[in-house]
């Protein structure tokens, strides 16, 4: 293990933590929700300055890990978006395309797995349920409150396990 591999991890969510999803919320307001259009619009997400600044600041002492509820089929768009923002490289953990569990469950599984071999310095996420569960599990959490909250996205995260 190199010195770099021993650095603690800073784990960052994407949607409404680093990427502003407001422009694509309209796809979740329809019935049925248009998930294909919602995720297809992700490459156009404007960056959230507060989140990007925190990633860059954290990268001084930590290895960056991205942990998103986006499905695996969005990997290429997600990697391209991260590169376009000139964000630090790091592994990107995504949910399986057929995984419909709420984000608070899927993210907790990955956090616990990462914590088995590495110190997790901080988790930064906008989802209050993800944050609450991570705190209860003993993780240090920064609740990303810099994006406009979306009731539709919150319902989708919890009830439909889509992001």
PDB file of C-alpha atoms in Angstrom:
ATOM      1  CA  UNK A   1       0.000   0.000   0.000  1.00  0.00           C
ATOM      2  CA  UNK A   2       1.453   3.362  -0.997  1.00  0.00           C
ATOM      3  CA  UNK A   3       1.290   6.515   1.088  1.00  0.00           C
ATOM      4  CA  UNK A   4      -1.416   7.764  -1.234  1.00  0.00           C
ATOM      5  CA  UNK A   5      -3.488   4.630  -0.542  1.00  0.00           C
ATOM      6  CA  UNK A   6      -3.349   5.299   3.200  1.00  0.00           C
ATOM      7  CA  UNK A   7      -4.951   8.715   3.005  1.00  0.00           C
ATOM      8  CA  UNK A   8      -8.438   8.912   4.499  1.00  0.00           C
ATOM      9  CA  UNK A   9     -11.419   8.963   2.166  1.00  0.00           C
ATOM     10  CA  UNK A  10     -13.762  11.874   1.534  1.00  0.00           C
ATOM     11  CA  UNK A  11     -16.964  10.497   0.015  1.00  0.00           C
ATOM     12  CA  UNK A  12     -19.140  12.764  -2.137  1.00  0.00           C
ATOM     13  CA  UNK A  13     -22.634  12.346  -3.497  1.00  0.00           C
ATOM     14  CA  UNK A  14     -23.311  13.854  -6.936  1.00  0.00           C
ATOM     15  CA  UNK A  15     -26.916  14.959  -7.467  1.00  0.00           C
ATOM     16  CA  UNK A  16     -27.677  18.168  -5.554  1.00  0.00           C
ATOM     17  CA  UNK A  17     -24.304  17.941  -3.826  1.00  0.00           C
ATOM     18  CA  UNK A  18     -21.959  18.557  -6.766  1.00  0.00           C
ATOM     19  CA  UNK A  19     -24.435  18.714  -9.661  1.00  0.00           C
ATOM     20  CA  UNK A  20     -27.520  20.937  -9.719  1.00  0.00           C
ATOM     21  CA  UNK A  21     -30.440  18.798 -10.883  1.00  0.00           C
ATOM     22  CA  UNK A  22     -33.065  21.584 -10.801  1.00  0.00           C
ATOM     23  CA  UNK A  23     -33.318  21.806 -14.601  1.00  0.00           C
ATOM     24  CA  UNK A  24     -34.306  18.127 -14.864  1.00  0.00           C
ATOM     25  CA  UNK A  25     -36.767  17.910 -11.975  1.00  0.00           C
ATOM     26  CA  UNK A  26     -39.622  18.388 -14.442  1.00  0.00           C
ATOM     27  CA  UNK A  27     -39.155  14.792 -15.597  1.00  0.00           C
ATOM     28  CA  UNK A  28     -40.014  13.572 -12.098  1.00  0.00           C
ATOM     29  CA  UNK A  29     -43.122  15.725 -11.811  1.00  0.00           C
ATOM     30  CA  UNK A  30     -44.866  13.743 -14.567  1.00  0.00           C
ATOM     31  CA  UNK A  31     -46.837  10.573 -13.976  1.00  0.00           C
ATOM     32  CA  UNK A  32     -45.374   8.192 -14.733  1.00  0.00           C
ATOM     33  CA  UNK A  33     -41.958   9.677 -13.941  1.00  0.00           C
ATOM     34  CA  UNK A  34     -39.671   9.848 -16.977  1.00  0.00           C
ATOM     35  CA  UNK A  35     -36.481   8.350 -15.563  1.00  0.00           C
ATOM     36  CA  UNK A  36     -34.806   7.951 -18.950  1.00  0.00           C
ATOM     37  CA  UNK A  37     -35.177  11.675 -19.673  1.00  0.00           C
ATOM     38  CA  UNK A  38     -34.157  12.589 -16.109  1.00  0.00           C
ATOM     39  CA  UNK A  39     -30.856  10.736 -16.389  1.00  0.00           C
ATOM     40  CA  UNK A  40     -30.303  11.686 -20.049  1.00  0.00           C
ATOM     41  CA  UNK A  41     -30.317  15.357 -18.981  1.00  0.00           C
ATOM     42  CA  UNK A  42     -27.639  14.827 -16.298  1.00  0.00           C
ATOM     43  CA  UNK A  43     -24.691  15.823 -18.531  1.00  0.00           C
ATOM     44  CA  UNK A  44     -26.188  19.336 -18.642  1.00  0.00           C
ATOM     45  CA  UNK A  45     -26.223  19.737 -14.838  1.00  0.00           C
ATOM     46  CA  UNK A  46     -24.599  22.992 -13.757  1.00  0.00           C
ATOM     47  CA  UNK A  47     -21.968  22.505 -11.069  1.00  0.00           C
ATOM     48  CA  UNK A  48     -22.705  23.580  -7.499  1.00  0.00           C
ATOM     49  CA  UNK A  49     -19.833  25.857  -6.484  1.00  0.00           C
ATOM     50  CA  UNK A  50     -20.025  25.010  -2.781  1.00  0.00           C
ATOM     51  CA  UNK A  51     -19.771  21.288  -3.432  1.00  0.00           C
ATOM     52  CA  UNK A  52     -16.941  21.612  -5.952  1.00  0.00           C
ATOM     53  CA  UNK A  53     -14.955  23.809  -3.571  1.00  0.00           C
ATOM     54  CA  UNK A  54     -15.384  21.245  -0.798  1.00  0.00           C
ATOM     55  CA  UNK A  55     -14.200  18.378  -3.048  1.00  0.00           C
ATOM     56  CA  UNK A  56     -11.095  20.319  -4.030  1.00  0.00           C
ATOM     57  CA  UNK A  57     -10.372  21.316  -0.439  1.00  0.00           C
ATOM     58  CA  UNK A  58     -10.868  17.730   0.766  1.00  0.00           C
ATOM     59  CA  UNK A  59      -8.531  16.391  -1.932  1.00  0.00           C
ATOM     60  CA  UNK A  60      -5.590  18.102  -0.210  1.00  0.00           C
ATOM     61  CA  UNK A  61      -5.670  15.504   2.580  1.00  0.00           C
ATOM     62  CA  UNK A  62      -8.034  12.794   1.360  1.00  0.00           C
ATOM     63  CA  UNK A  63      -8.584  10.450  -1.511  1.00  0.00           C
ATOM     64  CA  UNK A  64     -11.884  11.384  -3.155  1.00  0.00           C
ATOM     65  CA  UNK A  65     -14.594   8.771  -3.673  1.00  0.00           C
ATOM     66  CA  UNK A  66     -17.861   9.502  -5.465  1.00  0.00           C
ATOM     67  CA  UNK A  67     -20.962   7.675  -4.194  1.00  0.00           C
ATOM     68  CA  UNK A  68     -24.140   8.196  -6.174  1.00  0.00           C
ATOM     69  CA  UNK A  69     -27.585   6.716  -6.418  1.00  0.00           C
ATOM     70  CA  UNK A  70     -27.403   7.076 -10.204  1.00  0.00           C
ATOM     71  CA  UNK A  71     -27.709   3.746 -12.027  1.00  0.00           C
ATOM     72  CA  UNK A  72     -24.661   2.098 -13.568  1.00  0.00           C
ATOM     73  CA  UNK A  73     -25.955   2.855 -17.082  1.00  0.00           C
ATOM     74  CA  UNK A  74     -25.109   6.522 -16.396  1.00  0.00           C
ATOM     75  CA  UNK A  75     -21.416   5.832 -15.755  1.00  0.00           C
ATOM     76  CA  UNK A  76     -20.011   7.313 -18.988  1.00  0.00           C
ATOM     77  CA  UNK A  77     -22.028  10.542 -18.675  1.00  0.00           C
ATOM     78  CA  UNK A  78     -21.097  10.792 -14.989  1.00  0.00           C
ATOM     79  CA  UNK A  79     -17.365  10.323 -15.602  1.00  0.00           C
ATOM     80  CA  UNK A  80     -17.443  12.876 -18.424  1.00  0.00           C
ATOM     81  CA  UNK A  81     -19.274  15.391 -16.211  1.00  0.00           C
ATOM     82  CA  UNK A  82     -16.756  14.944 -13.377  1.00  0.00           C
ATOM     83  CA  UNK A  83     -13.858  15.407 -15.832  1.00  0.00           C
ATOM     84  CA  UNK A  84     -15.486  18.491 -17.368  1.00  0.00           C
ATOM     85  CA  UNK A  85     -15.583  20.070 -13.894  1.00  0.00           C
ATOM     86  CA  UNK A  86     -11.863  19.267 -13.443  1.00  0.00           C
ATOM     87  CA  UNK A  87     -12.665  17.430 -10.228  1.00  0.00           C
ATOM     88  CA  UNK A  88     -10.146  15.106  -8.589  1.00  0.00           C
ATOM     89  CA  UNK A  89     -10.178  11.595  -9.948  1.00  0.00           C
ATOM     90  CA  UNK A  90     -11.505   8.871  -7.729  1.00  0.00           C
ATOM     91  CA  UNK A  91     -13.583   5.726  -7.838  1.00  0.00           C
ATOM     92  CA  UNK A  92     -17.263   6.206  -8.650  1.00  0.00           C
ATOM     93  CA  UNK A  93     -19.698   3.875  -6.891  1.00  0.00           C
ATOM     94  CA  UNK A  94     -23.100   3.618  -8.594  1.00  0.00           C
ATOM     95  CA  UNK A  95     -26.175   1.516  -7.968  1.00  0.00           C
ATOM     96  CA  UNK A  96     -26.914  -1.463 -10.191  1.00  0.00           C
ATOM     97  CA  UNK A  97     -29.351  -0.717 -13.006  1.00  0.00           C
ATOM     98  CA  UNK A  98     -32.028  -2.941 -11.414  1.00  0.00           C
ATOM     99  CA  UNK A  99     -31.375  -1.880  -7.781  1.00  0.00           C
ATOM    100  CA  UNK A 100     -34.459  -0.082  -6.456  1.00  0.00           C
ATOM    101  CA  UNK A 101     -33.543   0.069  -2.769  1.00  0.00           C
ATOM    102  CA  UNK A 102     -33.599   3.550  -1.210  1.00  0.00           C
ATOM    103  CA  UNK A 103     -30.287   5.413  -1.429  1.00  0.00           C
ATOM    104  CA  UNK A 104     -29.896   5.322   2.346  1.00  0.00           C
ATOM    105  CA  UNK A 105     -29.571   1.526   2.147  1.00  0.00           C
ATOM    106  CA  UNK A 106     -27.404   1.245  -0.944  1.00  0.00           C
ATOM    107  CA  UNK A 107     -25.027   3.971   0.227  1.00  0.00           C
ATOM    108  CA  UNK A 108     -24.749   2.527   3.736  1.00  0.00           C
ATOM    109  CA  UNK A 109     -23.619  -0.827   2.299  1.00  0.00           C
ATOM    110  CA  UNK A 110     -20.859   0.844   0.288  1.00  0.00           C
ATOM    111  CA  UNK A 111     -19.765   3.096   3.161  1.00  0.00           C
ATOM    112  CA  UNK A 112     -19.422   0.103   5.490  1.00  0.00           C
ATOM    113  CA  UNK A 113     -17.444  -1.806   2.872  1.00  0.00           C
ATOM    114  CA  UNK A 114     -15.078   1.134   2.325  1.00  0.00           C
ATOM    115  CA  UNK A 115     -14.680   1.611   6.086  1.00  0.00           C
ATOM    116  CA  UNK A 116     -13.440  -1.960   6.528  1.00  0.00           C
ATOM    117  CA  UNK A 117     -10.086  -1.051   4.986  1.00  0.00           C
ATOM    118  CA  UNK A 118      -9.908   2.751   5.046  1.00  0.00           C
ATOM    119  CA  UNK A 119     -10.722   5.664   7.312  1.00  0.00           C
ATOM    120  CA  UNK A 120     -13.672   7.663   6.015  1.00  0.00           C
ATOM    121  CA  UNK A 121     -12.987  11.256   7.009  1.00  0.00           C
ATOM    122  CA  UNK A 122     -16.320  12.605   5.775  1.00  0.00           C
ATOM    123  CA  UNK A 123     -19.443  11.839   3.764  1.00  0.00           C
ATOM    124  CA  UNK A 124     -21.000  14.797   1.926  1.00  0.00           C
ATOM    125  CA  UNK A 125     -24.587  14.188   0.763  1.00  0.00           C
ATOM    126  CA  UNK A 126     -27.798  16.176   0.318  1.00  0.00           C
ATOM    127  CA  UNK A 127     -30.223  13.389   1.281  1.00  0.00           C
ATOM    128  CA  UNK A 128     -31.240  13.903   4.905  1.00  0.00           C
ATOM    129  CA  UNK A 129     -32.043  10.190   5.377  1.00  0.00           C
ATOM    130  CA  UNK A 130     -28.644   9.135   3.981  1.00  0.00           C
ATOM    131  CA  UNK A 131     -26.995  11.670   6.297  1.00  0.00           C
ATOM    132  CA  UNK A 132     -28.974  10.551   9.355  1.00  0.00           C
ATOM    133  CA  UNK A 133     -28.232   6.860   8.788  1.00  0.00           C
ATOM    134  CA  UNK A 134     -24.537   7.568   8.181  1.00  0.00           C
ATOM    135  CA  UNK A 135     -24.316   9.610  11.399  1.00  0.00           C
ATOM    136  CA  UNK A 136     -25.998   6.802  13.346  1.00  0.00           C
ATOM    137  CA  UNK A 137     -23.414   4.400  11.905  1.00  0.00           C
ATOM    138  CA  UNK A 138     -20.640   6.635  13.266  1.00  0.00           C
ATOM    139  CA  UNK A 139     -19.579   8.479  10.123  1.00  0.00           C
ATOM    140  CA  UNK A 140     -18.784  12.190  10.054  1.00  0.00           C
ATOM    141  CA  UNK A 141     -21.291  13.839   7.733  1.00  0.00           C
ATOM    142  CA  UNK A 142     -21.623  17.180   5.990  1.00  0.00           C
ATOM    143  CA  UNK A 143     -25.239  17.690   4.961  1.00  0.00           C
ATOM    144  CA  UNK A 144     -25.095  19.443   1.583  1.00  0.00           C
ATOM    145  CA  UNK A 145     -27.817  22.073   1.843  1.00  0.00           C
ATOM    146  CA  UNK A 146     -26.648  24.366  -0.951  1.00  0.00           C
ATOM    147  CA  UNK A 147     -29.026  23.117  -3.684  1.00  0.00           C
ATOM    148  CA  UNK A 148     -32.727  23.872  -3.796  1.00  0.00           C
ATOM    149  CA  UNK A 149     -34.517  20.869  -2.271  1.00  0.00           C
ATOM    150  CA  UNK A 150     -36.854  18.878  -4.487  1.00  0.00           C
ATOM    151  CA  UNK A 151     -39.792  17.047  -2.983  1.00  0.00           C
ATOM    152  CA  UNK A 152     -40.132  14.940  -6.123  1.00  0.00           C
ATOM    153  CA  UNK A 153     -36.494  13.853  -6.005  1.00  0.00           C
ATOM    154  CA  UNK A 154     -36.717  13.108  -2.278  1.00  0.00           C
ATOM    155  CA  UNK A 155     -39.787  10.911  -2.823  1.00  0.00           C
ATOM    156  CA  UNK A 156     -38.078   9.172  -5.719  1.00  0.00           C
ATOM    157  CA  UNK A 157     -34.949   8.489  -3.682  1.00  0.00           C
ATOM    158  CA  UNK A 158     -36.852   6.991  -0.793  1.00  0.00           C
ATOM    159  CA  UNK A 159     -39.836   5.247  -2.355  1.00  0.00           C
ATOM    160  CA  UNK A 160     -38.587   4.325  -5.813  1.00  0.00           C
ATOM    161  CA  UNK A 161     -34.858   3.839  -5.205  1.00  0.00           C
ATOM    162  CA  UNK A 162     -33.924   5.542  -8.439  1.00  0.00           C
ATOM    163  CA  UNK A 163     -31.251   8.045  -7.506  1.00  0.00           C
TER     164      UNK A 163
END
